[in-house]
C-alpha positions as YAML, in Angstrom:
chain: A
units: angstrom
residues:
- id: 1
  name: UNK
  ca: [-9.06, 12.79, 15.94]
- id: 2
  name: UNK
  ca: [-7.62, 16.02, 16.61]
- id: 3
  name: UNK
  ca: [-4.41, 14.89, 15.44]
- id: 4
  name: UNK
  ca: [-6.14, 14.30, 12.25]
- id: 5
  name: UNK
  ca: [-8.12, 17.75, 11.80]
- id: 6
  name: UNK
  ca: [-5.02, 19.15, 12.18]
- id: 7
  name: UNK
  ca: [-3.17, 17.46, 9.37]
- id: 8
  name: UNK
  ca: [-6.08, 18.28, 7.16]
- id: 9
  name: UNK
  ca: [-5.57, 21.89, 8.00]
- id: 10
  name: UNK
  ca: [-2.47, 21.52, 7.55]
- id: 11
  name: UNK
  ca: [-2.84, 20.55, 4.09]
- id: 12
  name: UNK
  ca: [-5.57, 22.78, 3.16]
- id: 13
  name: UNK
  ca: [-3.56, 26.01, 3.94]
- id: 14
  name: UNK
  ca: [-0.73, 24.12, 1.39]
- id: 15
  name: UNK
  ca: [-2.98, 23.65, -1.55]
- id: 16
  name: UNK
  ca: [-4.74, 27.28, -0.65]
- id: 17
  name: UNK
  ca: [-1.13, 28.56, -1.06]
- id: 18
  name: UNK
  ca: [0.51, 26.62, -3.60]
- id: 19
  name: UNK
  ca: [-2.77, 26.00, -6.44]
- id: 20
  name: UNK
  ca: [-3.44, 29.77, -6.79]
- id: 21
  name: UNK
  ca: [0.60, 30.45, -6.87]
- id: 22
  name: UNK
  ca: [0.62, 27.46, -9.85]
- id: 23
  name: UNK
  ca: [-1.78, 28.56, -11.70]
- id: 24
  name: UNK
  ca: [-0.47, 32.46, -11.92]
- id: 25
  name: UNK
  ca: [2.81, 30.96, -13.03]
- id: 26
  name: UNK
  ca: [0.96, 28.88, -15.64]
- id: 27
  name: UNK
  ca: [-0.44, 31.89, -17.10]
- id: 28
  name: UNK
  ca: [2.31, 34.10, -16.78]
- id: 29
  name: UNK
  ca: [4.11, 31.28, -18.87]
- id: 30
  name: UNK
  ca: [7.85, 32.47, -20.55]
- id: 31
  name: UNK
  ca: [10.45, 32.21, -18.76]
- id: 32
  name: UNK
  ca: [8.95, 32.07, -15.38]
- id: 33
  name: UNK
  ca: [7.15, 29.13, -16.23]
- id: 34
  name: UNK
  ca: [10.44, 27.63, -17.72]
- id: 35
  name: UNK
  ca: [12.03, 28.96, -14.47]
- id: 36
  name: UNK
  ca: [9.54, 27.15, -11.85]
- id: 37
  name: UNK
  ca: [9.87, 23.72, -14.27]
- id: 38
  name: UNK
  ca: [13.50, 23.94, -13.56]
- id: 39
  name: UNK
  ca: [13.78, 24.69, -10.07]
- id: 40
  name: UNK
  ca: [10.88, 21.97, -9.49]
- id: 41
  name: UNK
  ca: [13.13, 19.64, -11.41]
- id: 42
  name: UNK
  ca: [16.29, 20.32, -9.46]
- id: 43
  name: UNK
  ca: [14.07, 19.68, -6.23]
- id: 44
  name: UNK
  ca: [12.88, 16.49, -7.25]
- id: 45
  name: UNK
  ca: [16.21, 15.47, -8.24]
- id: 46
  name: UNK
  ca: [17.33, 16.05, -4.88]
- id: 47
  name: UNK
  ca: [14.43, 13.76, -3.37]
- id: 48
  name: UNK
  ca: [15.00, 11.03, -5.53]
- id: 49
  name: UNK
  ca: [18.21, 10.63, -4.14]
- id: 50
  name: UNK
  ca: [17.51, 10.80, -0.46]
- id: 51
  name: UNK
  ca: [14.82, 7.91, -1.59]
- id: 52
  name: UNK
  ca: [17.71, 5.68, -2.85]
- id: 53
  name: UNK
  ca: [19.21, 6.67, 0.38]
- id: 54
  name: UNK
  ca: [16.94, 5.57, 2.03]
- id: 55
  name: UNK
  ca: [18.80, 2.63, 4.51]
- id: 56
  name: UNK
  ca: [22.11, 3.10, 2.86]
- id: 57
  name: UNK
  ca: [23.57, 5.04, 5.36]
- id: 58
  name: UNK
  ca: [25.35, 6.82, 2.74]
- id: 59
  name: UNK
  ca: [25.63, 10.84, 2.58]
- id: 60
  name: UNK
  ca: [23.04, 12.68, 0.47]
- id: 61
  name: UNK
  ca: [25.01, 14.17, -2.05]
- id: 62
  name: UNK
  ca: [23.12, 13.76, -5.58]
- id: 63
  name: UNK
  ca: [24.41, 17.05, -7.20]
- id: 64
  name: UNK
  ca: [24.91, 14.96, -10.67]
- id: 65
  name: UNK
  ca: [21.54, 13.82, -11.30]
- id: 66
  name: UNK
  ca: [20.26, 17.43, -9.76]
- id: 67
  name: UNK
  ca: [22.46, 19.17, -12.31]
- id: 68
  name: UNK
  ca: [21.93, 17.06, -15.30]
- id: 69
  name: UNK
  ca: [18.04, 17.36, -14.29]
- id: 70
  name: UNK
  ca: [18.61, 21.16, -14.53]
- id: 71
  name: UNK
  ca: [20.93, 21.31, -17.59]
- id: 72
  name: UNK
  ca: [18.12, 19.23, -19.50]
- id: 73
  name: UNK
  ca: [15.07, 21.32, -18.27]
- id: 74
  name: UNK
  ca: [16.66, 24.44, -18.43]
- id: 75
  name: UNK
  ca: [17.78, 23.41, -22.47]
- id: 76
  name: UNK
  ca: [14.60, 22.86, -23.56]
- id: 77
  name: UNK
  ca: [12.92, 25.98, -21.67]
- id: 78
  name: UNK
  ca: [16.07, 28.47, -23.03]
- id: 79
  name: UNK
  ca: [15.16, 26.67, -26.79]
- id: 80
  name: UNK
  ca: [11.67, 28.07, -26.71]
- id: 81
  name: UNK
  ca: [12.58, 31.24, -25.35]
- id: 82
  name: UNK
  ca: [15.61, 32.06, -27.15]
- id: 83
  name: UNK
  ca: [13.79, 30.34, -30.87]
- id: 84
  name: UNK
  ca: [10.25, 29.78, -29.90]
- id: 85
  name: UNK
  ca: [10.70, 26.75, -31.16]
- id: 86
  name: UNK
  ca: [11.60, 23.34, -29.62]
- id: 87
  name: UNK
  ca: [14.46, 21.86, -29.50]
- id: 88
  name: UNK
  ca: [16.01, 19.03, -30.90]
- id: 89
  name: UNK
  ca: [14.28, 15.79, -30.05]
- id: 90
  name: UNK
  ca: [17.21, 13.40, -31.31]
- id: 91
  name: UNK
  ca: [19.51, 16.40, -29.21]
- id: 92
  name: UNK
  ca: [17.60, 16.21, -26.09]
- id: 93
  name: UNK
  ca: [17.36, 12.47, -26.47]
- id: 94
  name: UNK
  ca: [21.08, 12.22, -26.43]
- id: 95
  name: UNK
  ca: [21.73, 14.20, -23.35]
- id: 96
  name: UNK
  ca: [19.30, 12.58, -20.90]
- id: 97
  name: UNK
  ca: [20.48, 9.26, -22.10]
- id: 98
  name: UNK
  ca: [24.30, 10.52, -21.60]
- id: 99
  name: UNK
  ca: [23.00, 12.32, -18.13]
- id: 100
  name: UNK
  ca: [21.38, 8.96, -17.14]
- id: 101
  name: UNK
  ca: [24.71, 7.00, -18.15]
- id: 102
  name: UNK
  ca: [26.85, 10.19, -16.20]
- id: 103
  name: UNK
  ca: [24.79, 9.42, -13.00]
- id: 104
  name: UNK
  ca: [24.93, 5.33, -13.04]
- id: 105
  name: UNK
  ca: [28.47, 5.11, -13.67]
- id: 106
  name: UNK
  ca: [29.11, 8.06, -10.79]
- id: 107
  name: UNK
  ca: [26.85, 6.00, -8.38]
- id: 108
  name: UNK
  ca: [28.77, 2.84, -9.05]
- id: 109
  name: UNK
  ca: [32.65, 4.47, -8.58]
- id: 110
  name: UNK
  ca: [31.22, 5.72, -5.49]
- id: 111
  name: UNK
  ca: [29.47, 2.42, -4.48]
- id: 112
  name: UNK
  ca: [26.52, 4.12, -3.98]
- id: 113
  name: UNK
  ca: [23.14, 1.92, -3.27]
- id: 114
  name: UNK
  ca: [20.53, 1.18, -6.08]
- id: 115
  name: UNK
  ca: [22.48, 2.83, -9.58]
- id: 116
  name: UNK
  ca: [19.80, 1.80, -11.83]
- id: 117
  name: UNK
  ca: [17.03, 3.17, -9.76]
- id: 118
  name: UNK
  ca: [18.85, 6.60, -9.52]
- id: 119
  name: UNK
  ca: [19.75, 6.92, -13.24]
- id: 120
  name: UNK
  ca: [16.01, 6.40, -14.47]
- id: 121
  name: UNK
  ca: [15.12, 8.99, -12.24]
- id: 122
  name: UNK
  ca: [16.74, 10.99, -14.63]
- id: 123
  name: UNK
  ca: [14.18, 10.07, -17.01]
- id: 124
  name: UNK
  ca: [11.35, 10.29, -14.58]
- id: 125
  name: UNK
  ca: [12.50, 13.99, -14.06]
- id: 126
  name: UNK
  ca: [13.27, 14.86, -17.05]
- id: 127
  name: UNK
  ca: [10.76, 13.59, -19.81]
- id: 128
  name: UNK
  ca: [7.50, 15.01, -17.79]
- id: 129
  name: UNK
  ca: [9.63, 18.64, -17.16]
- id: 130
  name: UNK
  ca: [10.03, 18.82, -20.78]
- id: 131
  name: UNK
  ca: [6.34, 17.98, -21.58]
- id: 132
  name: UNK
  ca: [5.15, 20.70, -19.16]
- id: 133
  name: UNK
  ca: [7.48, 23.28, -20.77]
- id: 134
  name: UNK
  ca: [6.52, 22.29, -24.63]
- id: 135
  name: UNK
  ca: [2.50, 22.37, -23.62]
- id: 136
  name: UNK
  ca: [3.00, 25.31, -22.14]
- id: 137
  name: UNK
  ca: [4.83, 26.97, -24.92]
- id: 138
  name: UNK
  ca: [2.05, 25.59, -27.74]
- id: 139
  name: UNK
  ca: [-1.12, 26.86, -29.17]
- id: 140
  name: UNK
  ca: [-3.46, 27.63, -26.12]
- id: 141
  name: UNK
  ca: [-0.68, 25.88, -24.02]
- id: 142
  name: UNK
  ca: [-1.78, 28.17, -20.46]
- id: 143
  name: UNK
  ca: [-5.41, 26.79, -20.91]
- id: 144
  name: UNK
  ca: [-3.95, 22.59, -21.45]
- id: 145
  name: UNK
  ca: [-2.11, 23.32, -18.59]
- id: 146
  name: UNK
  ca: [-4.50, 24.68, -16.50]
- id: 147
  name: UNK
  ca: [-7.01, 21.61, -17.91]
- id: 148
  name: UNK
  ca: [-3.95, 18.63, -17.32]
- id: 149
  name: UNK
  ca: [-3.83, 20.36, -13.70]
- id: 150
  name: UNK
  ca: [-7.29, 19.94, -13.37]
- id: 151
  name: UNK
  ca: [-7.99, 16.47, -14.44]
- id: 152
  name: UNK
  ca: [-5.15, 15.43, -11.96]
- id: 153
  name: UNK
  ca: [-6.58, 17.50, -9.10]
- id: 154
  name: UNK
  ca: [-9.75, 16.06, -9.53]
- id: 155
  name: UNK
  ca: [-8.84, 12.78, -10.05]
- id: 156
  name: UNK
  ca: [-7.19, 12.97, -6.43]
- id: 157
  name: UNK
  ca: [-9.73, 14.46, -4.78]
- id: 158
  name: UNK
  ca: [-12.34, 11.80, -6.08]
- id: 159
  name: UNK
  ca: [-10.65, 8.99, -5.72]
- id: 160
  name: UNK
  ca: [-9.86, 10.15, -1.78]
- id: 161
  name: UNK
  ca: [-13.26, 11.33, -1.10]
- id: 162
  name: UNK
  ca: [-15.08, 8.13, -3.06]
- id: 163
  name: UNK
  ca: [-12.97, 5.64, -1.14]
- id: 164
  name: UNK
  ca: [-13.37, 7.56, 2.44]
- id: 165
  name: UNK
  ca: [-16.74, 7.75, 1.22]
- id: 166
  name: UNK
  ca: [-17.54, 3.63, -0.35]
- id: 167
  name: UNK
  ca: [-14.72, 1.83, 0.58]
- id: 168
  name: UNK
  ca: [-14.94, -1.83, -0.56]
- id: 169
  name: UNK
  ca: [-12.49, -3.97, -2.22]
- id: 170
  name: UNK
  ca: [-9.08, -2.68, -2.26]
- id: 171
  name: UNK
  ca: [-7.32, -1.96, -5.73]
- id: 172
  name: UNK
  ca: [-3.99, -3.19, -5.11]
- id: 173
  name: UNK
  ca: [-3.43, -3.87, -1.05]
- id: 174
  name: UNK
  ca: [0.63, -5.14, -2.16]
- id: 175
  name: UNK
  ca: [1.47, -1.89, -2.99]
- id: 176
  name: UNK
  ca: [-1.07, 0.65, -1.45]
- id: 177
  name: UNK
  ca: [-3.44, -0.84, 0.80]
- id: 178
  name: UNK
  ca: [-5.68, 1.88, 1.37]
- id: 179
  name: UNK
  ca: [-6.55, 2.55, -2.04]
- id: 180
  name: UNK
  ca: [-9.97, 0.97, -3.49]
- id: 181
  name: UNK
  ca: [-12.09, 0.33, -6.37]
- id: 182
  name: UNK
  ca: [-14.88, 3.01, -5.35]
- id: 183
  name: UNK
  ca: [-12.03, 5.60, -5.03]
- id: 184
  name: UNK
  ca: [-10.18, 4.87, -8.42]
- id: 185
  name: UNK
  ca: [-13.77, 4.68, -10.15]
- id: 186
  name: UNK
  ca: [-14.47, 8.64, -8.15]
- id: 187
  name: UNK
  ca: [-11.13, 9.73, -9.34]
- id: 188
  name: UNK
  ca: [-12.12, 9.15, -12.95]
- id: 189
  name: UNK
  ca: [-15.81, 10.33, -12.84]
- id: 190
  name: UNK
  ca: [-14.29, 13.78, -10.53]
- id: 191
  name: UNK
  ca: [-11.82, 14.02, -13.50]
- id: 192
  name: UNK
  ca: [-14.10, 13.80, -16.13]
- id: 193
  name: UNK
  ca: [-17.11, 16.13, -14.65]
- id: 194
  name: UNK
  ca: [-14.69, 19.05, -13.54]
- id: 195
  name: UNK
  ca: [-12.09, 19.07, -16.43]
- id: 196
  name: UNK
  ca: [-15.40, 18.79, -18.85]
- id: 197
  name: UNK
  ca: [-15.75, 22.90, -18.64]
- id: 198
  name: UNK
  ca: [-12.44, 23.73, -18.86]
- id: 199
  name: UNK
  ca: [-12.31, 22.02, -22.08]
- id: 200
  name: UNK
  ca: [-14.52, 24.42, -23.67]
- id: 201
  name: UNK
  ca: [-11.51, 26.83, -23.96]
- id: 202
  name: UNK
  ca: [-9.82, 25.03, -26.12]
- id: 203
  name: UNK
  ca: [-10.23, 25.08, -29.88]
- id: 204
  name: UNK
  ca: [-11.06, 22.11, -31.81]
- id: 205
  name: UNK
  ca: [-11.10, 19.89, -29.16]
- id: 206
  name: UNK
  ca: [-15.00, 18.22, -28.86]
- id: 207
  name: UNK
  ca: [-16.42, 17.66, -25.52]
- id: 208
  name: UNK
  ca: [-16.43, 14.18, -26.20]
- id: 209
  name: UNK
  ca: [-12.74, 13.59, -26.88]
- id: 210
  name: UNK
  ca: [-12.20, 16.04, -24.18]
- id: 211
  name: UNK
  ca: [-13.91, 13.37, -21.82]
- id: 212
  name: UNK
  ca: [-12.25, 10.30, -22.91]
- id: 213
  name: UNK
  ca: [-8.59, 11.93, -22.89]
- id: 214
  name: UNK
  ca: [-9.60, 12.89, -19.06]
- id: 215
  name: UNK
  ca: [-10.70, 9.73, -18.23]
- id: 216
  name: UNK
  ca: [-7.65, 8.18, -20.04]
- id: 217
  name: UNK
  ca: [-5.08, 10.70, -18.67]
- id: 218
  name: UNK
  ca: [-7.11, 9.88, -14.75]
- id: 219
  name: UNK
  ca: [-6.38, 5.89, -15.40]
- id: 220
  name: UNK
  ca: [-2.73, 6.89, -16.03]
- id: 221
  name: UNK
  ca: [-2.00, 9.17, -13.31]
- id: 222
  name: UNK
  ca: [-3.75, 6.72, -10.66]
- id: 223
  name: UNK
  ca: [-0.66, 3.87, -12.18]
- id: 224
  name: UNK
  ca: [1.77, 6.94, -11.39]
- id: 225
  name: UNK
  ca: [0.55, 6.81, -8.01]
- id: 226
  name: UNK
  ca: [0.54, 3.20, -7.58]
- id: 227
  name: UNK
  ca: [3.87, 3.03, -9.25]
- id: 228
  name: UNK
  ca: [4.98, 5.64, -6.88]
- id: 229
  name: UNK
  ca: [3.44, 4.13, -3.67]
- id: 230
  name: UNK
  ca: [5.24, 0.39, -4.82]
- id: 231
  name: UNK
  ca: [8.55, 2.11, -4.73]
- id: 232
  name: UNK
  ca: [8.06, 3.52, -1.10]
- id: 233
  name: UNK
  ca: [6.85, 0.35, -0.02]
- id: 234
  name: UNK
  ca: [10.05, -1.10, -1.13]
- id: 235
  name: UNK
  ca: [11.93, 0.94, 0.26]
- id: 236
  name: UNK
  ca: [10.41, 0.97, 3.52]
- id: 237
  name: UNK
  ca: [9.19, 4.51, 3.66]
- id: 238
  name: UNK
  ca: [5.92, 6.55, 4.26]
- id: 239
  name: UNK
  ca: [6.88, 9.99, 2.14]
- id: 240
  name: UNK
  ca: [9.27, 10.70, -0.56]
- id: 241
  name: UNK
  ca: [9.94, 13.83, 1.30]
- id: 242
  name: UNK
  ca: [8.88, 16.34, 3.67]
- id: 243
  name: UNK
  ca: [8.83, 19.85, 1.75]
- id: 244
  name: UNK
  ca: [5.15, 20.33, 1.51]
- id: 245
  name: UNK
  ca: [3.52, 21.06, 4.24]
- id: 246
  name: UNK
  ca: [0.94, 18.22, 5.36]
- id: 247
  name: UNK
  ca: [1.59, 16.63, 2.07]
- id: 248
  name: UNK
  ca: [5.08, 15.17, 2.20]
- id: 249
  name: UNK
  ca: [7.35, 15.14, -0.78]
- id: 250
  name: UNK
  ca: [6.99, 16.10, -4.07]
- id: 251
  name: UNK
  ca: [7.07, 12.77, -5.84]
- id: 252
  name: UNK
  ca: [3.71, 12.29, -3.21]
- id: 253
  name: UNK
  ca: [1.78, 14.79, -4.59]
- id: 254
  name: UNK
  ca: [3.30, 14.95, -8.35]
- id: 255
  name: UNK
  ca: [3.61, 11.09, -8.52]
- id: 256
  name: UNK
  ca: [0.30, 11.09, -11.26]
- id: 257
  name: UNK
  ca: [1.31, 13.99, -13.02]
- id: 258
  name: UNK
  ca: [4.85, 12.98, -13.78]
- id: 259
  name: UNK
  ca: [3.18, 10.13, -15.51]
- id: 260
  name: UNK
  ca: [0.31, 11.63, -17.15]
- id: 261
  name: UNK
  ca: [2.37, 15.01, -18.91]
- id: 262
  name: UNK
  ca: [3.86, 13.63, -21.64]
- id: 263
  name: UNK
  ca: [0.91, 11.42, -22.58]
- id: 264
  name: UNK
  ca: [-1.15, 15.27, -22.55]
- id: 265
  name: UNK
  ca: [1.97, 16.35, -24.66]
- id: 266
  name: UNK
  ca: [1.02, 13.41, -27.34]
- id: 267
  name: UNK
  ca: [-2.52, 14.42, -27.36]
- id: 268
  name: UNK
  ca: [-1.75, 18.21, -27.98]
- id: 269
  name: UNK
  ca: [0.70, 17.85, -30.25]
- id: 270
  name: UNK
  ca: [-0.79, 14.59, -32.38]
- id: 271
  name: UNK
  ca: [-4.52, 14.69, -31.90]
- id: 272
  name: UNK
  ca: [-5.45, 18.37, -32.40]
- id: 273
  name: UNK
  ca: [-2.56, 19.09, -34.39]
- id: 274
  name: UNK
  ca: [-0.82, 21.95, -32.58]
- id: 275
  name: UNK
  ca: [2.27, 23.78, -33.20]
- id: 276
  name: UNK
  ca: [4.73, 23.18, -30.47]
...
C-alpha cells in the first residue's frame, strides 16, 4: 500500500509540473510551441527505438528515424513561422514517406530487429507533430489546443477513476487486461462534461458538435491506448520508457493523443472552416 501512495505521489508532482508548463507553451505558441513539438518528437523517436530493441540485444542507436522525425517537425513549424502559412502537403508527404523508406532500408543493412515496425514510427511521430503545430498555428489554435488537451486528460482520468471505481467486464483482457467497460464509458462521459466549457471559447463551434467531436475524439484516443498497450504486450514490456516521472514513457502517456491530433486537425480545418 505504501508502495502504491507513493507512486501516486509520484505522479501527481509530474502532472503538477508538466500540465501547467504545457499549457504556458500552448499559449505562448510561435516558435516555442514549434520548438517543444520538435524536441518532443526527437524524444519519442528515440523511445520507439529502444521499444524495437526491446530483446534484440542490439545497441540503441536510432539517430535516423530521430533526425528525420526532427527534419519533418521542424519543416513544417519553420513553414508557419517563416510564411505563416503551411507547408506543402504533397512536399511533406514526400519526405516522411522517403524518411520512412531512409529508416527501413538502414535497419535492414544493419540487420536490425523489426524494420517495418521502426519505419511507421516515423509516421506515428510525425503525422500527430504536424497536426499539433498546424492547430496551433490556426484561427483560435491556443484555445483547440488547450480543448484537444482537455478532452484527452479527461478521458484518462475517467476512464481510470470509473474502472477503479465499477470495474466489471474487461474491454479487451488480450491486450490490456485491466481496462473495462465502466472505465472506457467514464472516459467518454469525463471527456464530454469537462471539455463542454472550454468549448465555449471557440467561435462557431455549437455546444452540441462540441460534445459529439469530444466524445468521438475520447473513443479514438482510448484505440490509441489499446493500440499502444497491444504493442507492449508484444513485445514483452510494461513502459515504453522511463522519462516521466511515475508515468513511464512518453508513448504511455501520449499513446491517445498521438492518435486523436490529426483527427482534431480534420475537424478544425474541415468542419468549422478555419484557415490553417
Amino acid at each position: 500500500m505504501t508502495v502504491k501512495r507513493s507512486e501516486l505521489l509520484t505522479r501527481s508532482l509530474s502532472a503538477a509540473v508538466l500540465i501547467p508548463a504545457v499549457i504556458a507553451l500552448d499559449w505562448l505558441g510561435g516558435v516555442w510551441f514549434n520548438l517543444f513539438v520538435t524536441v518532443l518528437a526527437v524524444l519519442l523517436a528515440v523511445e520507439w527505438d529502444r521499444l524495437m530493441n526491446t530483446g534484440s540485444g542490439v545497441p540503441r542507436a536510432g539517430f535516423t528515424l530521430a533526425a528525420v522525425c526532427a527534419f519533418s517537425t521542424a519543416y513544417v513549424g519553420l513553414s508557419y513561422d517563416r510564411t505563416g502559412s503551411p507547408p506543402d502537403l504533397l512536399l511533406f508527404t514526400s519526405l516522411i514517406a522517403a524518411g520512412a523508406g531512409l529508416v527501413w532500408i538502414e535497419q535492414k543493412i544493419r540487420r536490425r530487429a523489426r524494420p517495418i515496425l521502426r519505419a511507421v514510427g516515423v509516421f506515428y511521430i510525425c503525422l500527430p507533430s504536424a497536426a499539433f503545430i498546424a492547430m496551433r498555428s490556426g484561427g483560435e489554435g491556443e484555445v483547440w489546443i488547450l480543448w484537444l488537451f482537455v478532452v484527452i486528460w479527461s478521458t484518462d482520468i475517467g476512464a481510470y477513476a470509473a474502472g477503479r471505481t465499477f470495474g466489471g467486464p474487461k474491454l479487451a483482457p488480450a491486450i490490456s487486461p485491466n481496462k473495462t467497460w465502466s472505465g472506457a464509458v467514464g472516459g467518454v462521459l469525463a471527456a464530454v462534461i469537462l471539455s463542454a466549457p472550454i468549448s465555449v471559447f471557440l467561435k462557431d463551434l455549437d455546444l452540441n458538435v462540441a460534445i459529439f467531436l469530444a466524445l468521438g475524439l475520447s473513443v479514438i484516443s482510448q484505440i490509441g491506448d489499446l493500440v499502444e498497450s497491444g504493442l507492449k504486450r508484444q513485445l514483452g514490456v510494461k513502459d515504453s520508457g522511463s522519462i516521466i516521472p511515475g508515468h513511464g514513457g512518453l508513448f504511455d502517456r501520449l499513446d491517445g493523443l498521438l492518435f486523436a491530433a490529426p483527427v482534431a486537425l480534420c475537424a478544425q480545418l474541415f468542419l468549422f472552416s478555419t484557415t490553417i
